[in-house]
PDB file of C-alpha atoms and ligand atoms in Angstrom:
ATOM      1  CA  MET A 129     -12.908  14.632  -1.275  1.00 68.00           C
ATOM      2  CA  ASP A 130     -11.876  11.178  -0.129  1.00 93.00           C
ATOM      3  CA  THR A 131     -13.911   9.117  -2.573  1.00 96.00           C
ATOM      4  CA  ILE A 132     -13.729   8.679  -6.334  1.00 97.00           C
ATOM      5  CA  THR A 133     -15.665   6.350  -8.602  1.00 97.00           C
ATOM      6  CA  LEU A 134     -14.033   4.319 -11.350  1.00 98.00           C
ATOM      7  CA  GLY A 135     -16.556   2.425 -13.462  1.00 98.00           C
ATOM      8  CA  GLN A 136     -18.778   0.549 -11.006  1.00 98.00           C
ATOM      9  CA  VAL A 137     -16.284   0.747  -8.139  1.00 98.00           C
ATOM     10  CA  GLU A 138     -16.197   3.381  -5.380  1.00 98.00           C
ATOM     11  CA  ILE A 139     -12.708   4.015  -3.929  1.00 98.00           C
ATOM     12  CA  THR A 140     -12.353   5.759  -0.556  1.00 98.00           C
ATOM     13  CA  ARG A 141      -9.033   6.704   0.968  1.00 98.00           C
ATOM     14  CA  VAL A 142      -8.773   6.281   4.742  1.00 98.00           C
ATOM     15  CA  LEU A 143      -5.699   7.793   6.358  1.00 97.00           C
ATOM     16  CA  GLU A 144      -3.897   5.995   9.137  1.00 98.00           C
ATOM     17  CA  TRP A 145      -0.650   7.897   9.683  1.00 97.00           C
ATOM     18  CA  SER A 146       1.287  10.607   7.911  1.00 97.00           C
ATOM     19  CA  GLY A 147       4.593  12.288   8.589  1.00 96.00           C
ATOM     20  CA  PRO A 148       8.364  12.276   7.986  1.00 96.00           C
ATOM     21  CA  PHE A 149       9.398   8.629   7.601  1.00 95.00           C
ATOM     22  CA  ALA A 150      13.206   8.757   7.196  1.00 95.00           C
ATOM     23  CA  PRO A 151      15.935  10.738   5.404  1.00 96.00           C
ATOM     24  CA  THR A 152      15.703  10.087   1.690  1.00 97.00           C
ATOM     25  CA  SER A 153      19.300   8.889   1.516  1.00 95.00           C
ATOM     26  CA  ALA A 154      18.532   6.220   4.074  1.00 95.00           C
ATOM     27  CA  VAL A 155      15.591   4.920   2.040  1.00 96.00           C
ATOM     28  CA  PHE A 156      16.888   5.381  -1.491  1.00 96.00           C
ATOM     29  CA  PRO A 157      20.685   4.891  -1.576  1.00 95.00           C
ATOM     30  CA  THR A 158      20.974   5.542  -5.308  1.00 96.00           C
ATOM     31  CA  LEU A 159      18.869   8.708  -5.504  1.00 97.00           C
ATOM     32  CA  THR A 160      20.986  11.791  -5.020  1.00 96.00           C
ATOM     33  CA  ARG A 161      20.141  15.156  -3.501  1.00 96.00           C
ATOM     34  CA  GLU A 162      20.178  16.449  -7.093  1.00 97.00           C
ATOM     35  CA  HIS A 163      17.422  14.007  -8.135  1.00 97.00           C
ATOM     36  CA  TRP A 164      15.167  15.357  -5.374  1.00 98.00           C
ATOM     37  CA  GLN A 165      16.084  19.002  -5.934  1.00 97.00           C
ATOM     38  CA  ALA A 166      15.440  18.749  -9.673  1.00 97.00           C
ATOM     39  CA  ASN A 167      11.826  17.736  -8.837  1.00 98.00           C
ATOM     40  CA  GLU A 168      11.333  19.989  -5.837  1.00 98.00           C
ATOM     41  CA  SER A 169       8.576  22.065  -7.453  1.00 97.00           C
ATOM     42  CA  TRP A 170       6.139  19.174  -7.292  1.00 97.00           C
ATOM     43  CA  LEU A 171       7.619  16.893  -4.620  1.00 98.00           C
ATOM     44  CA  SER A 172       7.340  19.628  -1.990  1.00 97.00           C
ATOM     45  CA  PRO A 173       5.387  19.977   0.258  1.00 97.00           C
ATOM     46  CA  ASP A 174       3.541  16.644  -0.008  1.00 97.00           C
ATOM     47  CA  HIS A 175       6.262  14.075  -0.742  1.00 98.00           C
ATOM     48  CA  TRP A 176       9.572  15.507   0.353  1.00 98.00           C
ATOM     49  CA  ASP A 177      10.774  18.159   2.831  1.00 98.00           C
ATOM     50  CA  PRO A 178      13.692  20.044   1.229  1.00 97.00           C
ATOM     51  CA  ALA A 179      14.663  21.600   4.553  1.00 97.00           C
ATOM     52  CA  THR A 180      15.207  18.276   6.352  1.00 97.00           C
ATOM     53  CA  ASP A 181      15.588  15.923   3.361  1.00 97.00           C
ATOM     54  CA  MET A 182      12.907  13.681   4.967  1.00 97.00           C
ATOM     55  CA  LEU A 183      10.750  11.395   2.838  1.00 97.00           C
ATOM     56  CA  LEU A 184       7.135  12.273   3.660  1.00 97.00           C
ATOM     57  CA  ALA A 185       4.820   9.336   3.619  1.00 96.00           C
ATOM     58  CA  ARG A 186       1.443   8.030   4.667  1.00 97.00           C
ATOM     59  CA  THR A 187      -0.050   4.803   5.627  1.00 97.00           C
ATOM     60  CA  GLN A 188      -3.607   4.432   4.450  1.00 97.00           C
ATOM     61  CA  SER A 189      -6.227   1.903   3.462  1.00 98.00           C
ATOM     62  CA  TRP A 190      -8.159   1.936   0.248  1.00 98.00           C
ATOM     63  CA  VAL A 191     -11.790   1.029   0.781  1.00 98.00           C
ATOM     64  CA  LEU A 192     -13.423  -0.437  -2.364  1.00 98.00           C
ATOM     65  CA  ARG A 193     -17.132  -0.868  -2.753  1.00 98.00           C
ATOM     66  CA  SER A 194     -17.553  -3.357  -5.602  1.00 98.00           C
ATOM     67  CA  GLU A 195     -20.517  -5.576  -6.475  1.00 98.00           C
ATOM     68  CA  GLY A 196     -22.140  -4.888  -3.091  1.00 98.00           C
ATOM     69  CA  ARG A 197     -19.112  -5.912  -1.084  1.00 98.00           C
ATOM     70  CA  ILE A 198     -16.674  -3.853   0.999  1.00 98.00           C
ATOM     71  CA  ILE A 199     -13.031  -4.602   0.303  1.00 98.00           C
ATOM     72  CA  LEU A 200     -10.057  -3.126   2.192  1.00 98.00           C
ATOM     73  CA  VAL A 201      -6.725  -2.840   0.401  1.00 98.00           C
ATOM     74  CA  ASP A 202      -3.876  -2.900   2.971  1.00 98.00           C
ATOM     75  CA  THR A 203      -4.354  -2.296   6.666  1.00 98.00           C
ATOM     76  CA  GLY A 204      -1.560   0.024   7.678  1.00 98.00           C
ATOM     77  CA  ILE A 205       0.609  -0.216  10.811  1.00 98.00           C
ATOM     78  CA  GLY A 206      -2.084  -0.934  13.392  1.00 98.00           C
ATOM     79  CA  ASP A 207      -2.416   0.243  16.980  1.00 98.00           C
ATOM     80  CA  ASP A 208      -0.341  -1.122  19.886  1.00 98.00           C
ATOM     81  CA  LYS A 209       2.075  -3.105  17.727  1.00 98.00           C
ATOM     82  CA  GLU A 210       5.611  -3.649  19.072  1.00 96.00           C
ATOM     83  CA  ARG A 211       7.824  -2.538  16.170  1.00 95.00           C
ATOM     84  CA  GLN A 212      11.515  -1.851  15.593  1.00 90.00           C
ATOM     85  CA  ILE A 213      10.781   1.216  13.462  1.00 89.00           C
ATOM     86  CA  PRO A 214      10.113   3.982  16.038  1.00 90.00           C
ATOM     87  CA  VAL A 215       7.456   5.769  13.989  1.00 92.00           C
ATOM     88  CA  PHE A 216       5.478   2.495  13.767  1.00 95.00           C
ATOM     89  CA  HIS A 217       5.863   1.517  17.424  1.00 96.00           C
ATOM     90  CA  ARG A 218       2.802   1.287  19.704  1.00 97.00           C
ATOM     91  CA  LEU A 219       0.685   3.706  17.691  1.00 97.00           C
ATOM     92  CA  ARG A 220      -2.713   5.044  18.575  1.00 97.00           C
ATOM     93  CA  THR A 221      -3.987   6.680  15.390  1.00 97.00           C
ATOM     94  CA  GLY A 222      -7.771   6.651  15.556  1.00 96.00           C
ATOM     95  CA  PHE A 223      -7.891   4.696  12.302  1.00 98.00           C
ATOM     96  CA  LEU A 224     -11.093   2.801  13.124  1.00 98.00           C
ATOM     97  CA  ASP A 225     -12.839   6.127  13.814  1.00 98.00           C
ATOM     98  CA  ARG A 226     -11.836   7.406  10.398  1.00 97.00           C
ATOM     99  CA  LEU A 227     -12.957   4.113   8.865  1.00 98.00           C
ATOM    100  CA  ALA A 228     -16.311   4.568  10.609  1.00 98.00           C
ATOM    101  CA  ALA A 229     -16.482   8.170   9.284  1.00 97.00           C
ATOM    102  CA  ALA A 230     -16.052   6.631   5.817  1.00 97.00           C
ATOM    103  CA  GLY A 231     -19.175   4.580   6.523  1.00 97.00           C
ATOM    104  CA  VAL A 232     -17.453   1.314   7.375  1.00 98.00           C
ATOM    105  CA  GLN A 233     -17.843  -0.626  10.628  1.00 98.00           C
ATOM    106  CA  PRO A 234     -15.327  -3.492  11.064  1.00 98.00           C
ATOM    107  CA  GLU A 235     -17.993  -6.190  10.826  1.00 98.00           C
ATOM    108  CA  GLN A 236     -19.103  -4.860   7.435  1.00 98.00           C
ATOM    109  CA  VAL A 237     -15.762  -5.571   5.755  1.00 98.00           C
ATOM    110  CA  ASP A 238     -16.145  -8.620   3.460  1.00 98.00           C
ATOM    111  CA  LEU A 239     -12.591  -8.948   2.171  1.00 98.00           C
ATOM    112  CA  VAL A 240      -9.136  -7.695   3.120  1.00 98.00           C
ATOM    113  CA  VAL A 241      -6.333  -7.635   0.545  1.00 98.00           C
ATOM    114  CA  ASN A 242      -2.809  -7.452   1.911  1.00 98.00           C
ATOM    115  CA  THR A 243      -0.558  -6.411  -1.006  1.00 98.00           C
ATOM    116  CA  HIS A 244       2.313  -7.951   0.958  1.00 97.00           C
ATOM    117  CA  ALA A 245       3.247  -9.003   4.515  1.00 96.00           C
ATOM    118  CA  HIS A 246       5.336  -6.008   5.676  1.00 96.00           C
ATOM    119  CA  SER A 247       4.363  -4.534   9.038  1.00 96.00           C
ATOM    120  CA  ASP A 248       2.870  -1.330   7.548  1.00 97.00           C
ATOM    121  CA  HIS A 249       0.388  -3.282   5.316  1.00 98.00           C
ATOM    122  CA  VAL A 250      -0.970  -5.899   7.728  1.00 98.00           C
ATOM    123  CA  GLY A 251      -1.230  -3.934  10.979  1.00 98.00           C
ATOM    124  CA  TRP A 252      -4.971  -3.471  11.261  1.00 98.00           C
ATOM    125  CA  ASN A 253      -5.513  -7.115  10.308  1.00 98.00           C
ATOM    126  CA  THR A 254      -5.708  -7.516  14.060  1.00 98.00           C
ATOM    127  CA  ARG A 255      -6.274  -5.485  17.178  1.00 98.00           C
ATOM    128  CA  LEU A 256      -5.367  -6.013  20.802  1.00 98.00           C
ATOM    129  CA  VAL A 257      -8.257  -7.051  23.057  1.00 97.00           C
ATOM    130  CA  ASP A 258      -7.539  -8.159  26.643  1.00 97.00           C
ATOM    131  CA  GLY A 259      -3.914  -8.907  25.791  1.00 96.00           C
ATOM    132  CA  GLU A 260      -4.806 -11.018  22.756  1.00 98.00           C
ATOM    133  CA  TRP A 261      -4.521 -10.228  19.018  1.00 98.00           C
ATOM    134  CA  ILE A 262      -7.853 -10.856  17.359  1.00 98.00           C
ATOM    135  CA  PRO A 263      -8.992 -10.163  13.776  1.00 98.00           C
ATOM    136  CA  THR A 264     -10.238  -6.545  13.492  1.00 98.00           C
ATOM    137  CA  PHE A 265     -12.693  -7.535  10.772  1.00 98.00           C
ATOM    138  CA  PRO A 266     -14.591 -10.524  12.153  1.00 98.00           C
ATOM    139  CA  ASN A 267     -16.534 -11.351   8.993  1.00 98.00           C
ATOM    140  CA  ALA A 268     -13.762 -10.786   6.437  1.00 98.00           C
ATOM    141  CA  ARG A 269     -11.676 -13.195   4.429  1.00 98.00           C
ATOM    142  CA  TYR A 270      -8.050 -11.993   4.282  1.00 98.00           C
ATOM    143  CA  LEU A 271      -6.075 -12.539   1.062  1.00 98.00           C
ATOM    144  CA  LEU A 272      -2.275 -12.815   1.155  1.00 98.00           C
ATOM    145  CA  HIS A 273       0.003 -14.340  -1.457  1.00 97.00           C
ATOM    146  CA  ALA A 274       1.365 -17.697  -0.335  1.00 97.00           C
ATOM    147  CA  ALA A 275       4.998 -16.558  -0.781  1.00 95.00           C
ATOM    148  CA  ASP A 276       4.481 -13.858   1.877  1.00 96.00           C
ATOM    149  CA  ALA A 277       2.422 -16.061   4.168  1.00 94.00           C
ATOM    150  CA  THR A 278       5.284 -18.414   5.008  1.00 85.00           C
ATOM    151  CA  PRO A 279       6.495 -17.725   8.547  1.00 74.00           C
ATOM    152  CA  GLY A 280      10.241 -17.273   8.739  1.00 68.00           C
ATOM    153  CA  LEU A 281      10.567 -15.366   5.491  1.00 68.00           C
ATOM    154  CA  SER A 282       9.899 -12.031   7.107  1.00 73.00           C
ATOM    155  CA  ASP A 283       9.601 -10.501  10.595  1.00 85.00           C
ATOM    156  CA  PRO A 284       8.347 -13.259  12.923  1.00 91.00           C
ATOM    157  CA  GLN A 285       6.767 -10.697  15.234  1.00 94.00           C
ATOM    158  CA  VAL A 286       4.579  -9.436  12.350  1.00 96.00           C
ATOM    159  CA  HIS A 287       3.419 -12.980  11.657  1.00 95.00           C
ATOM    160  CA  ARG A 288       2.715 -13.603  15.321  1.00 96.00           C
ATOM    161  CA  ASP A 289       0.583 -10.524  15.889  1.00 97.00           C
ATOM    162  CA  SER A 290      -0.931  -9.767  12.468  1.00 98.00           C
ATOM    163  CA  ILE A 291      -1.134 -12.948  10.403  1.00 97.00           C
ATOM    164  CA  ASP A 292      -1.210 -16.038  12.654  1.00 96.00           C
ATOM    165  CA  PRO A 293      -4.401 -14.890  14.463  1.00 98.00           C
ATOM    166  CA  LEU A 294      -6.157 -15.068  11.073  1.00 98.00           C
ATOM    167  CA  ARG A 295      -5.058 -18.652  10.627  1.00 96.00           C
ATOM    168  CA  HIS A 296      -6.475 -19.542  14.030  1.00 97.00           C
ATOM    169  CA  THR A 297      -9.927 -18.225  13.085  1.00 98.00           C
ATOM    170  CA  GLY A 298      -9.778 -19.704   9.558  1.00 98.00           C
ATOM    171  CA  GLN A 299      -9.991 -16.269   7.967  1.00 98.00           C
ATOM    172  CA  LEU A 300      -6.636 -16.323   6.124  1.00 98.00           C
ATOM    173  CA  SER A 301      -6.790 -17.292   2.443  1.00 98.00           C
ATOM    174  CA  THR A 302      -3.439 -17.669   0.768  1.00 98.00           C
ATOM    175  CA  TRP A 303      -3.245 -17.707  -3.010  1.00 98.00           C
ATOM    176  CA  ASP A 304      -0.752 -18.266  -5.804  1.00 96.00           C
ATOM    177  CA  GLY A 305      -0.809 -18.824  -9.567  1.00 94.00           C
ATOM    178  CA  THR A 306      -0.912 -16.157 -12.222  1.00 96.00           C
ATOM    179  CA  GLU A 307      -4.229 -14.504 -11.300  1.00 97.00           C
ATOM    180  CA  LEU A 308      -6.886 -14.510  -8.647  1.00 98.00           C
ATOM    181  CA  ARG A 309     -10.226 -13.052  -9.733  1.00 98.00           C
ATOM    182  CA  ILE A 310     -12.041 -11.285  -6.890  1.00 98.00           C
ATOM    183  CA  ASP A 311     -15.100 -10.183  -8.768  1.00 98.00           C
ATOM    184  CA  ALA A 312     -16.097  -8.786 -12.202  1.00 98.00           C
ATOM    185  CA  ASN A 313     -14.063  -5.621 -11.574  1.00 98.00           C
ATOM    186  CA  LEU A 314     -11.016  -6.769  -9.572  1.00 98.00           C
ATOM    187  CA  THR A 315      -8.190  -9.216  -9.977  1.00 98.00           C
ATOM    188  CA  LEU A 316      -4.985  -9.892  -8.036  1.00 98.00           C
ATOM    189  CA  THR A 317      -1.750 -10.779  -9.801  1.00 98.00           C
ATOM    190  CA  PRO A 318       1.759 -11.413  -8.490  1.00 98.00           C
ATOM    191  CA  ALA A 319       4.183  -8.436  -8.505  1.00 98.00           C
ATOM    192  CA  PRO A 320       7.281  -9.991  -6.875  1.00 97.00           C
ATOM    193  CA  GLY A 321      10.431  -8.120  -5.931  1.00 97.00           C
ATOM    194  CA  HIS A 322       9.665  -5.812  -3.007  1.00 96.00           C
ATOM    195  CA  THR A 323       8.729  -9.068  -1.253  1.00 96.00           C
ATOM    196  CA  PRO A 324       8.425 -12.547  -2.862  1.00 96.00           C
ATOM    197  CA  GLY A 325       4.621 -12.430  -2.479  1.00 96.00           C
ATOM    198  CA  SER A 326       3.965  -8.806  -3.379  1.00 97.00           C
ATOM    199  CA  ALA A 327       0.761  -8.442  -5.387  1.00 98.00           C
ATOM    200  CA  VAL A 328      -1.009  -5.821  -7.497  1.00 98.00           C
ATOM    201  CA  LEU A 329      -4.777  -5.369  -7.413  1.00 98.00           C
ATOM    202  CA  ARG A 330      -6.048  -4.502 -10.915  1.00 98.00           C
ATOM    203  CA  LEU A 331      -9.342  -2.668 -11.335  1.00 98.00           C
ATOM    204  CA  VAL A 332     -11.027  -2.795 -14.756  1.00 98.00           C
ATOM    205  CA  SER A 333     -14.572  -1.468 -14.824  1.00 98.00           C
ATOM    206  CA  GLY A 334     -16.178  -0.045 -17.924  1.00 97.00           C
ATOM    207  CA  THR A 335     -13.525   2.121 -19.508  1.00 97.00           C
ATOM    208  CA  ASP A 336     -11.854   2.920 -16.184  1.00 98.00           C
ATOM    209  CA  ARG A 337      -8.750   1.260 -14.799  1.00 98.00           C
ATOM    210  CA  ALA A 338      -6.560   1.430 -11.731  1.00 98.00           C
ATOM    211  CA  LEU A 339      -3.575  -0.437 -10.356  1.00 98.00           C
ATOM    212  CA  PHE A 340      -3.202  -0.700  -6.584  1.00 98.00           C
ATOM    213  CA  ILE A 341       0.522  -1.326  -6.581  1.00 98.00           C
ATOM    214  CA  GLY A 342       1.300  -1.477  -2.837  1.00 98.00           C
ATOM    215  CA  ASP A 343       4.997  -0.751  -2.344  1.00 97.00           C
ATOM    216  CA  ILE A 344       6.052  -1.003  -5.998  1.00 97.00           C
ATOM    217  CA  ALA A 345       6.726   2.729  -5.561  1.00 97.00           C
ATOM    218  CA  HIS A 346       7.328   4.502  -2.234  1.00 97.00           C
ATOM    219  CA  SER A 347       7.743   7.998  -3.681  1.00 97.00           C
ATOM    220  CA  PRO A 348       6.385   9.543  -6.896  1.00 98.00           C
ATOM    221  CA  LEU A 349      10.028  10.354  -7.720  1.00 98.00           C
ATOM    222  CA  GLN A 350      10.233   6.636  -8.645  1.00 98.00           C
ATOM    223  CA  ILE A 351       7.771   7.269 -11.480  1.00 98.00           C
ATOM    224  CA  VAL A 352      10.026   9.793 -13.227  1.00 98.00           C
ATOM    225  CA  GLU A 353      13.197   7.942 -12.085  1.00 97.00           C
ATOM    226  CA  PRO A 354      11.928   4.340 -12.253  1.00 98.00           C
ATOM    227  CA  ASP A 355      15.225   2.533 -11.779  1.00 97.00           C
ATOM    228  CA  HIS A 356      15.840   3.505  -8.135  1.00 96.00           C
ATOM    229  CA  GLU A 357      14.927   0.998  -5.483  1.00 95.00           C
ATOM    230  CA  PRO A 358      14.536   1.599  -1.760  1.00 94.00           C
ATOM    231  CA  CYS A 359      16.683  -0.468   0.583  1.00 93.00           C
ATOM    232  CA  LEU A 360      13.404  -1.896   1.881  1.00 89.00           C
ATOM    233  CA  SER A 361      13.049  -4.353  -1.027  1.00 92.00           C
ATOM    234  CA  ASP A 362      14.132  -7.997  -0.851  1.00 92.00           C
ATOM    235  CA  ASP A 363      15.079  -8.382  -4.504  1.00 94.00           C
ATOM    236  CA  ALA A 364      15.887  -4.936  -5.913  1.00 96.00           C
ATOM    237  CA  PRO A 365      16.343  -5.886  -9.632  1.00 97.00           C
ATOM    238  CA  ALA A 366      13.061  -7.821  -9.607  1.00 97.00           C
ATOM    239  CA  ALA A 367      11.261  -4.996  -7.806  1.00 97.00           C
ATOM    240  CA  THR A 368      12.517  -2.469 -10.371  1.00 97.00           C
ATOM    241  CA  ALA A 369      11.498  -4.676 -13.262  1.00 98.00           C
ATOM    242  CA  THR A 370       8.041  -5.078 -11.732  1.00 98.00           C
ATOM    243  CA  ARG A 371       7.709  -1.292 -11.257  1.00 98.00           C
ATOM    244  CA  ARG A 372       8.691  -0.660 -14.884  1.00 98.00           C
ATOM    245  CA  ARG A 373       6.236  -3.303 -16.118  1.00 98.00           C
ATOM    246  CA  LEU A 374       3.331  -1.856 -14.099  1.00 98.00           C
ATOM    247  CA  LEU A 375       4.123   1.758 -14.970  1.00 98.00           C
ATOM    248  CA  ALA A 376       4.264   0.826 -18.643  1.00 98.00           C
ATOM    249  CA  GLU A 377       0.852  -0.920 -18.276  1.00 98.00           C
ATOM    250  CA  ALA A 378      -0.545   2.174 -16.589  1.00 98.00           C
ATOM    251  CA  ALA A 379       0.823   4.452 -19.298  1.00 98.00           C
ATOM    252  CA  ASP A 380      -0.448   2.264 -22.113  1.00 98.00           C
ATOM    253  CA  THR A 381      -3.928   1.622 -20.665  1.00 98.00           C
ATOM    254  CA  GLY A 382      -4.638   4.860 -18.839  1.00 98.00           C
ATOM    255  CA  ALA A 383      -4.794   3.123 -15.445  1.00 98.00           C
ATOM    256  CA  LEU A 384      -4.633   5.274 -12.341  1.00 98.00           C
ATOM    257  CA  VAL A 385      -1.568   4.290 -10.261  1.00 98.00           C
ATOM    258  CA  ILE A 386      -2.547   3.953  -6.604  1.00 98.00           C
ATOM    259  CA  PRO A 387       0.410   3.168  -4.329  1.00 98.00           C
ATOM    260  CA  ALA A 388       0.306   2.550  -0.590  1.00 98.00           C
ATOM    261  CA  HIS A 389       2.258   5.475   0.765  1.00 98.00           C
ATOM    262  CA  PHE A 390       1.951   8.588  -1.398  1.00 97.00           C
ATOM    263  CA  GLY A 391       0.889  11.792   0.311  1.00 95.00           C
ATOM    264  CA  GLY A 392      -0.800  14.596  -1.536  1.00 95.00           C
ATOM    265  CA  SER A 393      -3.647  13.347  -3.683  1.00 93.00           C
ATOM    266  CA  GLY A 394      -2.315   9.815  -3.292  1.00 95.00           C
ATOM    267  CA  ALA A 395      -2.559   8.488  -6.853  1.00 97.00           C
ATOM    268  CA  ALA A 396      -1.168   9.458 -10.256  1.00 98.00           C
ATOM    269  CA  GLU A 397      -1.848   9.231 -13.948  1.00 98.00           C
ATOM    270  CA  VAL A 398       1.294   8.518 -16.010  1.00 98.00           C
ATOM    271  CA  LYS A 399       2.586   8.460 -19.556  1.00 98.00           C
ATOM    272  CA  ARG A 400       5.762   7.187 -21.154  1.00 98.00           C
ATOM    273  CA  ASP A 401       8.621   9.700 -21.398  1.00 98.00           C
ATOM    274  CA  GLY A 402      11.478   8.211 -23.428  1.00 97.00           C
ATOM    275  CA  ASP A 403      12.514   5.145 -21.462  1.00 96.00           C
ATOM    276  CA  LYS A 404      11.153   6.696 -18.247  1.00 97.00           C
ATOM    277  CA  PHE A 405       7.679   7.907 -17.235  1.00 98.00           C
ATOM    278  CA  ALA A 406       6.031  11.244 -16.476  1.00 98.00           C
ATOM    279  CA  ILE A 407       3.118  12.230 -14.288  1.00 98.00           C
ATOM    280  CA  THR A 408       0.265  13.683 -16.313  1.00 98.00           C
ATOM    281  CA  GLY A 409      -2.218  14.223 -13.511  1.00 97.00           C
ATOM    282  CA  TRP A 410      -3.199  13.397  -9.949  1.00 96.00           C
ATOM    283  CA  ALA A 411      -6.291  11.725  -8.609  1.00 95.00           C
ATOM    284  CA  ALA A 412      -8.984  13.866  -7.012  1.00 88.00           C
ATOM    285  CA  PHE A 413      -8.464  12.493  -3.530  1.00 91.00           C
ATOM    286  CA  GLY A 414      -8.226  15.388  -1.057  1.00 75.00           C
TER     287      GLY A 414
HETATM  288 ZN1   ZN B  63       4.943  -0.180   2.937  1.00 78.97          ZN
END
């Protein structure tokens, strides 16, 4: 099952890429082999490969159907992109076919939310047509926090091929402030640290809640060991504080935690466990 319903909102998971991303020690310098081994029973086989010590990850989009609109949360790596990271370089993943199988044609997408401007979250913002990068979703508005929309702060190549084309067509909407309301069910708030403009999408509908936290956690091991930051974050202390704040909110309100890159069922329910957190259940995504 790739779709769940929370309140009035339907959430569909659309896979782009999955596989071994990098050795855990290269991504998480402060997490030891012992940390991973102590949690092997549930980290393997979906999140960690004990034989190779590789972090297993996915890139995926979350398709939300809310108040009659189709909203895409994060757009993965994209096809044909020139990237330094070998597993992201010049991909051909069939993502648009899987999006179509989920009932979504590109022109039907009303809104795209980029949780931040890293290459694996903005890739399908655009696609290559006749040597030119054009918006993949011709009728969508694209939301990106202003702090991540400033060229020069991150990879210029990513801006050139995945963000600037949206400026040229007038489809990029940058935002700042403490909250951006999208509709009755969804709001965006800043979650800085991983990048200056990282954002969390908060779903509150009826009694159901979810937090689309982007890269506030890269592995579920960071739920039970919340103080460990990947080397991928710009401001590690701020990113860790943001993760703790959002996990505490999820524990206290019963919100489903939906990160960008988890394999397995993709999303977790959490509770407080002393000054850390524990996973109490997993979402029903297949
Ligand atoms: Zn990412």
